Amino acid sequence: MSDSFLSSKLIENISQKISTQKDKPGLYAVATPIGNIFDISFRAIHILRKSKIIFAEDTRNSRKLLDFYEIDRPLVACHEYNETLPQVVNQIHQNEYYSLISDAGTPCISDPGYRLINWCIEHNVAKG
Amino acid sequence: MSDSFLSSKLIENISQKISTQKDKPGLYAVATPIGNIFDISFRAIHILRKSKIIFAEDTRNSRKLLDFYEIDRPLVACHEYNETLPQVVNQIHQNEYYSLISDAGTPCISDPGYRLINWCIEHNVAKG
């Protein structure tokens, strides 16, 4: 058994502080690792866990990441090359959390997803 | 006491996998939070903890972040507006880990630090 990477005191500290943060509901564009599975932030995990639905470019790839970090939320495909947007936005409601992730990196930097973001901005449900 | 943000099984998994990663010694430019303390990755914490010295733009600001994440490494100021570079590079040796952090965000994107990075590239000690 290896030494614990994070002490129990630190985890307690993070758990307490992250759960009392003033997040706002909406759609979050969440950055995921590009090559190293540990290139993901505490806040990314926190927001993904709070999400009612996680929209992903490739649900098979993303499921591996979510499984590793024990994030048991529904994954829905949201890519450019088919007409999923109408079905996707039908599932979005105000006052809930949603995440958009791409295969790797930050959604919309060089990936699909901007149509969903645009829709959410127009409908006042897009967040940071 | 709040629910644990990360389960003990997940922490054990992260501890084991992150400690057996094939990192290479050198200088790492490590991204730190811009506004939310939880916007930091597991790998950032791992590399900061392995660093013989952490070079920082503002050591007082950075100390708060390092204290929160229980990173007990020497902090050395490395900013643009004085002539610290000769003293700084005197402390850098091959086959050791070093980190460069800025006040917030990724070093060198819009912060000082490029002179140290350049020196390390020339002397073959710069990394990702």
PDB file of C-alpha atoms in Angstrom:
ATOM      1  CA  MET A   1       0.000   0.000   0.000  1.00  0.00           C
ATOM      2  CA  SER A   2       1.453   3.322  -1.085  1.00  0.00           C
ATOM      3  CA  ASP A   3       1.478   6.475   1.031  1.00  0.00           C
ATOM      4  CA  SER A   4      -1.719   8.407   0.656  1.00  0.00           C
ATOM      5  CA  PHE A   5      -1.412  11.162  -1.917  1.00  0.00           C
ATOM      6  CA  LEU A   6      -3.838  13.373   0.001  1.00  0.00           C
ATOM      7  CA  SER A   7      -3.987  13.301   3.802  1.00  0.00           C
ATOM      8  CA  SER A   8      -7.310  12.677   5.492  1.00  0.00           C
ATOM      9  CA  LYS A   9      -7.146  16.172   6.987  1.00  0.00           C
ATOM     10  CA  LEU A  10      -6.714  17.696   3.524  1.00  0.00           C
ATOM     11  CA  ILE A  11      -9.550  15.637   2.059  1.00  0.00           C
ATOM     12  CA  GLU A  12     -11.820  16.671   4.919  1.00  0.00           C
ATOM     13  CA  ASN A  13     -10.835  20.278   4.266  1.00  0.00           C
ATOM     14  CA  ILE A  14     -11.516  20.014   0.530  1.00  0.00           C
ATOM     15  CA  SER A  15     -14.819  18.143   1.099  1.00  0.00           C
ATOM     16  CA  GLN A  16     -16.055  20.746   3.528  1.00  0.00           C
ATOM     17  CA  LYS A  17     -15.017  23.793   1.502  1.00  0.00           C
ATOM     18  CA  ILE A  18     -16.054  22.504  -1.924  1.00  0.00           C
ATOM     19  CA  SER A  19     -19.525  21.495  -0.730  1.00  0.00           C
ATOM     20  CA  THR A  20     -20.222  24.971   0.649  1.00  0.00           C
ATOM     21  CA  GLN A  21     -19.076  26.834  -2.477  1.00  0.00           C
ATOM     22  CA  LYS A  22     -21.562  29.193  -4.067  1.00  0.00           C
ATOM     23  CA  ASP A  23     -21.880  27.476  -7.441  1.00  0.00           C
ATOM     24  CA  LYS A  24     -24.696  28.440  -9.758  1.00  0.00           C
ATOM     25  CA  PRO A  25     -26.747  25.986 -11.789  1.00  0.00           C
ATOM     26  CA  GLY A  26     -26.296  25.957 -15.553  1.00  0.00           C
ATOM     27  CA  LEU A  27     -24.144  24.374 -18.224  1.00  0.00           C
ATOM     28  CA  TYR A  28     -20.437  24.135 -17.379  1.00  0.00           C
ATOM     29  CA  ALA A  29     -17.735  23.600 -19.997  1.00  0.00           C
ATOM     30  CA  VAL A  30     -15.384  21.296 -18.066  1.00  0.00           C
ATOM     31  CA  ALA A  31     -11.753  20.708 -19.080  1.00  0.00           C
ATOM     32  CA  THR A  32     -10.656  17.052 -19.064  1.00  0.00           C
ATOM     33  CA  PRO A  33      -7.157  15.498 -19.341  1.00  0.00           C
ATOM     34  CA  ILE A  34      -5.343  15.573 -22.674  1.00  0.00           C
ATOM     35  CA  GLY A  35      -2.728  12.893 -22.040  1.00  0.00           C
ATOM     36  CA  ASN A  36      -2.325  12.375 -18.324  1.00  0.00           C
ATOM     37  CA  ILE A  37      -5.363  11.229 -16.327  1.00  0.00           C
ATOM     38  CA  PHE A  38      -4.196  13.335 -13.348  1.00  0.00           C
ATOM     39  CA  ASP A  39      -4.509  16.587 -15.315  1.00  0.00           C
ATOM     40  CA  ILE A  40      -7.986  17.215 -13.928  1.00  0.00           C
ATOM     41  CA  SER A  41      -8.964  19.646 -11.199  1.00  0.00           C
ATOM     42  CA  PHE A  42     -10.902  19.137  -7.988  1.00  0.00           C
ATOM     43  CA  ARG A  43     -13.514  21.585  -9.237  1.00  0.00           C
ATOM     44  CA  ALA A  44     -13.951  19.656 -12.490  1.00  0.00           C
ATOM     45  CA  ILE A  45     -14.734  16.505 -10.500  1.00  0.00           C
ATOM     46  CA  HIS A  46     -17.043  18.428  -8.205  1.00  0.00           C
ATOM     47  CA  ILE A  47     -19.047  19.938 -11.092  1.00  0.00           C
ATOM     48  CA  LEU A  48     -19.199  16.661 -13.029  1.00  0.00           C
ATOM     49  CA  ARG A  49     -20.585  14.904  -9.933  1.00  0.00           C
ATOM     50  CA  LYS A  50     -23.253  17.583  -9.500  1.00  0.00           C
ATOM     51  CA  SER A  51     -24.357  17.386 -13.116  1.00  0.00           C
ATOM     52  CA  LYS A  52     -27.761  16.000 -13.952  1.00  0.00           C
ATOM     53  CA  ILE A  53     -26.401  15.080 -17.397  1.00  0.00           C
ATOM     54  CA  ILE A  54     -22.868  15.137 -18.802  1.00  0.00           C
ATOM     55  CA  PHE A  55     -22.800  15.905 -22.518  1.00  0.00           C
ATOM     56  CA  ALA A  56     -19.768  14.354 -24.180  1.00  0.00           C
ATOM     57  CA  GLU A  57     -18.156  14.222 -27.577  1.00  0.00           C
ATOM     58  CA  ASP A  58     -17.386  10.495 -27.274  1.00  0.00           C
ATOM     59  CA  THR A  59     -19.269   8.729 -24.506  1.00  0.00           C
ATOM     60  CA  ARG A  60     -17.071   5.610 -24.594  1.00  0.00           C
ATOM     61  CA  ASN A  61     -13.855   7.547 -24.012  1.00  0.00           C
ATOM     62  CA  SER A  62     -15.439   9.777 -21.394  1.00  0.00           C
ATOM     63  CA  ARG A  63     -16.941   6.840 -19.504  1.00  0.00           C
ATOM     64  CA  LYS A  64     -13.422   5.562 -18.726  1.00  0.00           C
ATOM     65  CA  LEU A  65     -12.455   8.883 -17.185  1.00  0.00           C
ATOM     66  CA  LEU A  66     -15.695   9.165 -15.206  1.00  0.00           C
ATOM     67  CA  ASP A  67     -15.356   5.574 -13.966  1.00  0.00           C
ATOM     68  CA  PHE A  68     -11.828   6.254 -12.726  1.00  0.00           C
ATOM     69  CA  TYR A  69     -13.017   9.270 -10.720  1.00  0.00           C
ATOM     70  CA  GLU A  70     -16.195   7.517  -9.489  1.00  0.00           C
ATOM     71  CA  ILE A  71     -18.510   9.933 -11.304  1.00  0.00           C
ATOM     72  CA  ASP A  72     -21.717   8.031 -11.834  1.00  0.00           C
ATOM     73  CA  ARG A  73     -23.780  10.457 -13.924  1.00  0.00           C
ATOM     74  CA  PRO A  74     -25.702   9.955 -17.196  1.00  0.00           C
ATOM     75  CA  LEU A  75     -23.579  10.566 -20.287  1.00  0.00           C
ATOM     76  CA  VAL A  76     -25.264  11.816 -23.456  1.00  0.00           C
ATOM     77  CA  ALA A  77     -23.492  12.117 -26.805  1.00  0.00           C
ATOM     78  CA  CYS A  78     -23.316  15.622 -28.177  1.00  0.00           C
ATOM     79  CA  HIS A  79     -21.253  15.887 -31.313  1.00  0.00           C
ATOM     80  CA  GLU A  80     -21.205  17.951 -34.440  1.00  0.00           C
ATOM     81  CA  TYR A  81     -21.676  15.380 -37.147  1.00  0.00           C
ATOM     82  CA  ASN A  82     -25.257  14.477 -36.393  1.00  0.00           C
ATOM     83  CA  GLU A  83     -28.358  16.301 -35.403  1.00  0.00           C
ATOM     84  CA  THR A  84     -28.369  15.682 -31.672  1.00  0.00           C
ATOM     85  CA  LEU A  85     -28.864  19.303 -30.617  1.00  0.00           C
ATOM     86  CA  PRO A  86     -32.697  19.306 -30.572  1.00  0.00           C
ATOM     87  CA  GLN A  87     -32.775  16.127 -28.463  1.00  0.00           C
ATOM     88  CA  VAL A  88     -30.017  17.424 -26.189  1.00  0.00           C
ATOM     89  CA  VAL A  89     -31.558  20.793 -25.433  1.00  0.00           C
ATOM     90  CA  ASN A  90     -34.888  19.139 -24.686  1.00  0.00           C
ATOM     91  CA  GLN A  91     -33.197  17.633 -21.639  1.00  0.00           C
ATOM     92  CA  ILE A  92     -31.876  20.952 -20.286  1.00  0.00           C
ATOM     93  CA  HIS A  93     -33.795  22.807 -17.615  1.00  0.00           C
ATOM     94  CA  GLN A  94     -33.053  25.906 -15.564  1.00  0.00           C
ATOM     95  CA  ASN A  95     -31.792  25.446 -11.996  1.00  0.00           C
ATOM     96  CA  GLU A  96     -29.983  22.191 -12.745  1.00  0.00           C
ATOM     97  CA  TYR A  97     -26.282  21.532 -13.329  1.00  0.00           C
ATOM     98  CA  TYR A  98     -25.009  20.181 -16.653  1.00  0.00           C
ATOM     99  CA  SER A  99     -21.519  19.594 -17.965  1.00  0.00           C
ATOM    100  CA  LEU A 100     -20.120  19.595 -21.449  1.00  0.00           C
ATOM    101  CA  ILE A 101     -16.858  17.709 -21.925  1.00  0.00           C
ATOM    102  CA  SER A 102     -14.862  16.899 -25.006  1.00  0.00           C
ATOM    103  CA  ASP A 103     -12.659  13.910 -25.700  1.00  0.00           C
ATOM    104  CA  ALA A 104      -9.697  15.719 -24.176  1.00  0.00           C
ATOM    105  CA  GLY A 105      -8.989  19.285 -23.186  1.00  0.00           C
ATOM    106  CA  THR A 106     -11.401  22.194 -22.959  1.00  0.00           C
ATOM    107  CA  PRO A 107     -14.660  21.945 -24.921  1.00  0.00           C
ATOM    108  CA  CYS A 108     -15.031  24.395 -27.806  1.00  0.00           C
ATOM    109  CA  ILE A 109     -11.347  25.321 -27.960  1.00  0.00           C
ATOM    110  CA  SER A 110     -10.856  22.968 -30.887  1.00  0.00           C
ATOM    111  CA  ASP A 111     -13.774  20.606 -30.467  1.00  0.00           C
ATOM    112  CA  PRO A 112     -17.454  20.501 -31.219  1.00  0.00           C
ATOM    113  CA  GLY A 113     -19.812  21.878 -28.586  1.00  0.00           C
ATOM    114  CA  TYR A 114     -20.177  25.497 -29.512  1.00  0.00           C
ATOM    115  CA  ARG A 115     -23.724  24.980 -30.783  1.00  0.00           C
ATOM    116  CA  LEU A 116     -24.850  23.684 -27.398  1.00  0.00           C
ATOM    117  CA  ILE A 117     -23.026  26.533 -25.630  1.00  0.00           C
ATOM    118  CA  ASN A 118     -24.668  29.054 -27.954  1.00  0.00           C
ATOM    119  CA  TRP A 119     -28.080  27.564 -27.315  1.00  0.00           C
ATOM    120  CA  CYS A 120     -27.512  27.755 -23.550  1.00  0.00           C
ATOM    121  CA  ILE A 121     -26.320  31.350 -23.709  1.00  0.00           C
ATOM    122  CA  GLU A 122     -29.453  32.276 -25.683  1.00  0.00           C
ATOM    123  CA  HIS A 123     -31.600  30.448 -23.133  1.00  0.00           C
ATOM    124  CA  ASN A 124     -29.718  31.823 -20.160  1.00  0.00           C
ATOM    125  CA  VAL A 125     -28.392  28.520 -18.817  1.00  0.00           C
ATOM    126  CA  ALA A 126     -24.691  28.781 -19.752  1.00  0.00           C
ATOM    127  CA  LYS A 127     -21.997  29.149 -17.078  1.00  0.00           C
ATOM    128  CA  GLY A 128     -18.195  29.393 -16.792  1.00  0.00           C
TER     129      GLY A 128
ATOM    130  CA  MET B   1     -18.400  16.300   9.225  1.00  0.00           C
ATOM    131  CA  SER B   2     -19.183  16.437   5.510  1.00  0.00           C
ATOM    132  CA  ASP B   3     -19.197  13.437   3.188  1.00  0.00           C
ATOM    133  CA  SER B   4     -15.751  12.733   1.836  1.00  0.00           C
ATOM    134  CA  PHE B   5     -15.241  14.329  -1.564  1.00  0.00           C
ATOM    135  CA  LEU B   6     -12.930  11.509  -2.644  1.00  0.00           C
ATOM    136  CA  SER B   7     -13.470   7.934  -1.458  1.00  0.00           C
ATOM    137  CA  SER B   8     -10.629   6.086   0.223  1.00  0.00           C
ATOM    138  CA  LYS B   9     -10.598   3.604  -2.668  1.00  0.00           C
ATOM    139  CA  LEU B  10     -10.170   6.440  -5.170  1.00  0.00           C
ATOM    140  CA  ILE B  11      -7.421   8.098  -3.116  1.00  0.00           C
ATOM    141  CA  GLU B  12      -5.603   4.769  -2.870  1.00  0.00           C
ATOM    142  CA  ASN B  13      -5.952   4.368  -6.640  1.00  0.00           C
ATOM    143  CA  ILE B  14      -4.637   7.884  -7.323  1.00  0.00           C
ATOM    144  CA  SER B  15      -1.787   7.502  -4.792  1.00  0.00           C
ATOM    145  CA  GLN B  16      -0.656   4.235  -6.306  1.00  0.00           C
ATOM    146  CA  LYS B  17      -0.894   5.292  -9.966  1.00  0.00           C
ATOM    147  CA  ILE B  18       0.549   8.799  -9.547  1.00  0.00           C
ATOM    148  CA  SER B  19       3.588   7.535  -7.607  1.00  0.00           C
ATOM    149  CA  THR B  20       4.483   5.042 -10.349  1.00  0.00           C
ATOM    150  CA  GLN B  21       4.171   7.539 -13.207  1.00  0.00           C
ATOM    151  CA  LYS B  22       7.189   7.970 -15.435  1.00  0.00           C
ATOM    152  CA  ASP B  23       7.902  11.631 -14.752  1.00  0.00           C
ATOM    153  CA  LYS B  24      11.189  13.135 -15.820  1.00  0.00           C
ATOM    154  CA  PRO B  25      13.252  15.539 -13.715  1.00  0.00           C
ATOM    155  CA  GLY B  26      13.494  19.144 -14.852  1.00  0.00           C
ATOM    156  CA  LEU B  27      11.676  22.446 -14.555  1.00  0.00           C
ATOM    157  CA  TYR B  28       7.880  22.226 -14.771  1.00  0.00           C
ATOM    158  CA  ALA B  29       5.647  25.217 -15.525  1.00  0.00           C
ATOM    159  CA  VAL B  30       2.711  24.446 -13.238  1.00  0.00           C
ATOM    160  CA  ALA B  31      -0.729  26.056 -13.634  1.00  0.00           C
ATOM    161  CA  THR B  32      -2.292  27.345 -10.401  1.00  0.00           C
ATOM    162  CA  PRO B  33      -5.853  28.570  -9.664  1.00  0.00           C
ATOM    163  CA  ILE B  34      -6.993  31.924 -11.025  1.00  0.00           C
ATOM    164  CA  GLY B  35     -10.011  32.520  -8.795  1.00  0.00           C
ATOM    165  CA  ASN B  36     -11.156  29.240  -7.312  1.00  0.00           C
ATOM    166  CA  ILE B  37      -8.721  27.307  -5.107  1.00  0.00           C
ATOM    167  CA  PHE B  38     -10.109  23.998  -6.439  1.00  0.00           C
ATOM    168  CA  ASP B  39      -9.019  24.782 -10.003  1.00  0.00           C
ATOM    169  CA  ILE B  40      -5.808  22.814  -9.549  1.00  0.00           C
ATOM    170  CA  SER B  41      -5.034  19.353 -10.859  1.00  0.00           C
ATOM    171  CA  PHE B  42      -3.793  16.249  -9.085  1.00  0.00           C
ATOM    172  CA  ARG B  43      -0.702  16.293 -11.283  1.00  0.00           C
ATOM    173  CA  ALA B  44       0.058  19.909 -10.328  1.00  0.00           C
ATOM    174  CA  ILE B  45       0.043  18.940  -6.643  1.00  0.00           C
ATOM    175  CA  HIS B  46       2.137  15.865  -7.366  1.00  0.00           C
ATOM    176  CA  ILE B  47       4.808  17.834  -9.257  1.00  0.00           C
ATOM    177  CA  LEU B  48       4.876  20.676  -6.711  1.00  0.00           C
ATOM    178  CA  ARG B  49       5.431  18.138  -3.911  1.00  0.00           C
ATOM    179  CA  LYS B  50       8.296  16.510  -5.813  1.00  0.00           C
ATOM    180  CA  SER B  51      10.012  19.836  -6.479  1.00  0.00           C
ATOM    181  CA  LYS B  52      13.302  20.600  -4.797  1.00  0.00           C
ATOM    182  CA  ILE B  53      12.474  24.305  -5.184  1.00  0.00           C
ATOM    183  CA  ILE B  54       9.304  26.078  -6.291  1.00  0.00           C
ATOM    184  CA  PHE B  55      10.018  29.351  -8.092  1.00  0.00           C
ATOM    185  CA  ALA B  56       7.169  31.800  -7.692  1.00  0.00           C
ATOM    186  CA  GLU B  57       6.203  35.259  -8.858  1.00  0.00           C
ATOM    187  CA  ASP B  58       4.902  36.250  -5.415  1.00  0.00           C
ATOM    188  CA  THR B  59       5.989  33.956  -2.602  1.00  0.00           C
ATOM    189  CA  ARG B  60       3.434  35.322  -0.101  1.00  0.00           C
ATOM    190  CA  ASN B  61       0.467  34.590  -2.347  1.00  0.00           C
ATOM    191  CA  SER B  62       1.830  31.214  -3.377  1.00  0.00           C
ATOM    192  CA  ARG B  63       2.541  30.155   0.202  1.00  0.00           C
ATOM    193  CA  LYS B  64      -1.184  30.300   0.999  1.00  0.00           C
ATOM    194  CA  LEU B  65      -1.964  27.929  -1.859  1.00  0.00           C
ATOM    195  CA  LEU B  66       0.867  25.553  -0.943  1.00  0.00           C
ATOM    196  CA  ASP B  67      -0.170  25.571   2.716  1.00  0.00           C
ATOM    197  CA  PHE B  68      -3.741  24.650   1.807  1.00  0.00           C
ATOM    198  CA  TYR B  69      -2.549  21.648  -0.242  1.00  0.00           C
ATOM    199  CA  GLU B  70       0.092  20.633   2.329  1.00  0.00           C
ATOM    200  CA  ILE B  71       2.990  21.264  -0.038  1.00  0.00           C
ATOM    201  CA  ASP B  72       5.962  21.925   2.193  1.00  0.00           C
ATOM    202  CA  ARG B  73       8.674  22.864  -0.310  1.00  0.00           C
ATOM    203  CA  PRO B  74      11.069  25.834  -0.454  1.00  0.00           C
ATOM    204  CA  LEU B  75       9.654  28.830  -2.312  1.00  0.00           C
ATOM    205  CA  VAL B  76      12.043  31.175  -4.093  1.00  0.00           C
ATOM    206  CA  ALA B  77      10.987  34.468  -5.665  1.00  0.00           C
ATOM    207  CA  CYS B  78      11.525  34.679  -9.391  1.00  0.00           C
ATOM    208  CA  HIS B  79      10.131  37.807 -10.929  1.00  0.00           C
ATOM    209  CA  GLU B  80      10.934  40.105 -13.741  1.00  0.00           C
ATOM    210  CA  TYR B  81      11.544  43.362 -12.016  1.00  0.00           C
ATOM    211  CA  ASN B  82      14.757  42.471 -10.263  1.00  0.00           C
ATOM    212  CA  GLU B  83      17.851  40.545 -11.151  1.00  0.00           C
ATOM    213  CA  THR B  84      17.105  37.234  -9.505  1.00  0.00           C
ATOM    214  CA  LEU B  85      17.883  35.056 -12.517  1.00  0.00           C
ATOM    215  CA  PRO B  86      21.608  34.493 -11.796  1.00  0.00           C
ATOM    216  CA  GLN B  87      20.870  33.514  -8.179  1.00  0.00           C
ATOM    217  CA  VAL B  88      17.939  31.343  -9.263  1.00  0.00           C
ATOM    218  CA  VAL B  89      19.745  29.359 -11.924  1.00  0.00           C
ATOM    219  CA  ASN B  90      22.627  28.719  -9.544  1.00  0.00           C
ATOM    220  CA  GLN B  91      20.221  26.563  -7.559  1.00  0.00           C
ATOM    221  CA  ILE B  92      19.121  24.427 -10.523  1.00  0.00           C
ATOM    222  CA  HIS B  93      20.754  21.087 -11.144  1.00  0.00           C
ATOM    223  CA  GLN B  94      20.083  18.283 -13.573  1.00  0.00           C
ATOM    224  CA  ASN B  95      18.135  15.249 -12.342  1.00  0.00           C
ATOM    225  CA  GLU B  96      16.059  17.203  -9.846  1.00  0.00           C
ATOM    226  CA  TYR B  97      12.476  18.462 -10.065  1.00  0.00           C
ATOM    227  CA  TYR B  98      11.665  22.182 -10.000  1.00  0.00           C
ATOM    228  CA  SER B  99       8.430  24.070 -10.491  1.00  0.00           C
ATOM    229  CA  LEU B 100       7.710  27.528 -11.754  1.00  0.00           C
ATOM    230  CA  ILE B 101       4.377  29.012 -10.728  1.00  0.00           C
ATOM    231  CA  SER B 102       2.877  32.429 -11.223  1.00  0.00           C
ATOM    232  CA  ASP B 103       0.465  34.292  -9.012  1.00  0.00           C
ATOM    233  CA  ALA B 104      -2.460  32.675 -10.808  1.00  0.00           C
ATOM    234  CA  GLY B 105      -2.844  30.717 -14.014  1.00  0.00           C
ATOM    235  CA  THR B 106      -0.157  29.255 -16.238  1.00  0.00           C
ATOM    236  CA  PRO B 107       3.339  30.762 -15.968  1.00  0.00           C
ATOM    237  CA  CYS B 108       4.554  32.616 -19.048  1.00  0.00           C
ATOM    238  CA  ILE B 109       1.128  32.956 -20.652  1.00  0.00           C
ATOM    239  CA  SER B 110       0.869  36.507 -19.393  1.00  0.00           C
ATOM    240  CA  ASP B 111       3.305  36.514 -16.505  1.00  0.00           C
ATOM    241  CA  PRO B 112       7.012  36.747 -15.944  1.00  0.00           C
ATOM    242  CA  GLY B 113       9.024  33.542 -16.025  1.00  0.00           C
ATOM    243  CA  TYR B 114      10.037  33.215 -19.637  1.00  0.00           C
ATOM    244  CA  ARG B 115      13.656  34.109 -18.843  1.00  0.00           C
ATOM    245  CA  LEU B 116      13.945  31.179 -16.431  1.00  0.00           C
ATOM    246  CA  ILE B 117      12.228  28.863 -18.932  1.00  0.00           C
ATOM    247  CA  ASN B 118      14.605  30.025 -21.674  1.00  0.00           C
ATOM    248  CA  TRP B 119      17.611  29.436 -19.467  1.00  0.00           C
ATOM    249  CA  CYS B 120      16.404  25.929 -18.635  1.00  0.00           C
ATOM    250  CA  ILE B 121      15.748  25.087 -22.297  1.00  0.00           C
ATOM    251  CA  GLU B 122      19.277  26.236 -23.170  1.00  0.00           C
ATOM    252  CA  HIS B 123      20.651  24.131 -20.315  1.00  0.00           C
ATOM    253  CA  ASN B 124      18.447  21.145 -21.085  1.00  0.00           C
ATOM    254  CA  VAL B 125      16.470  21.125 -17.844  1.00  0.00           C
ATOM    255  CA  ALA B 126      13.081  22.413 -19.048  1.00  0.00           C
ATOM    256  CA  LYS B 127      10.025  20.139 -19.118  1.00  0.00           C
ATOM    257  CA  GLY B 128       6.261  20.261 -19.921  1.00  0.00           C
TER     258      GLY B 128
END
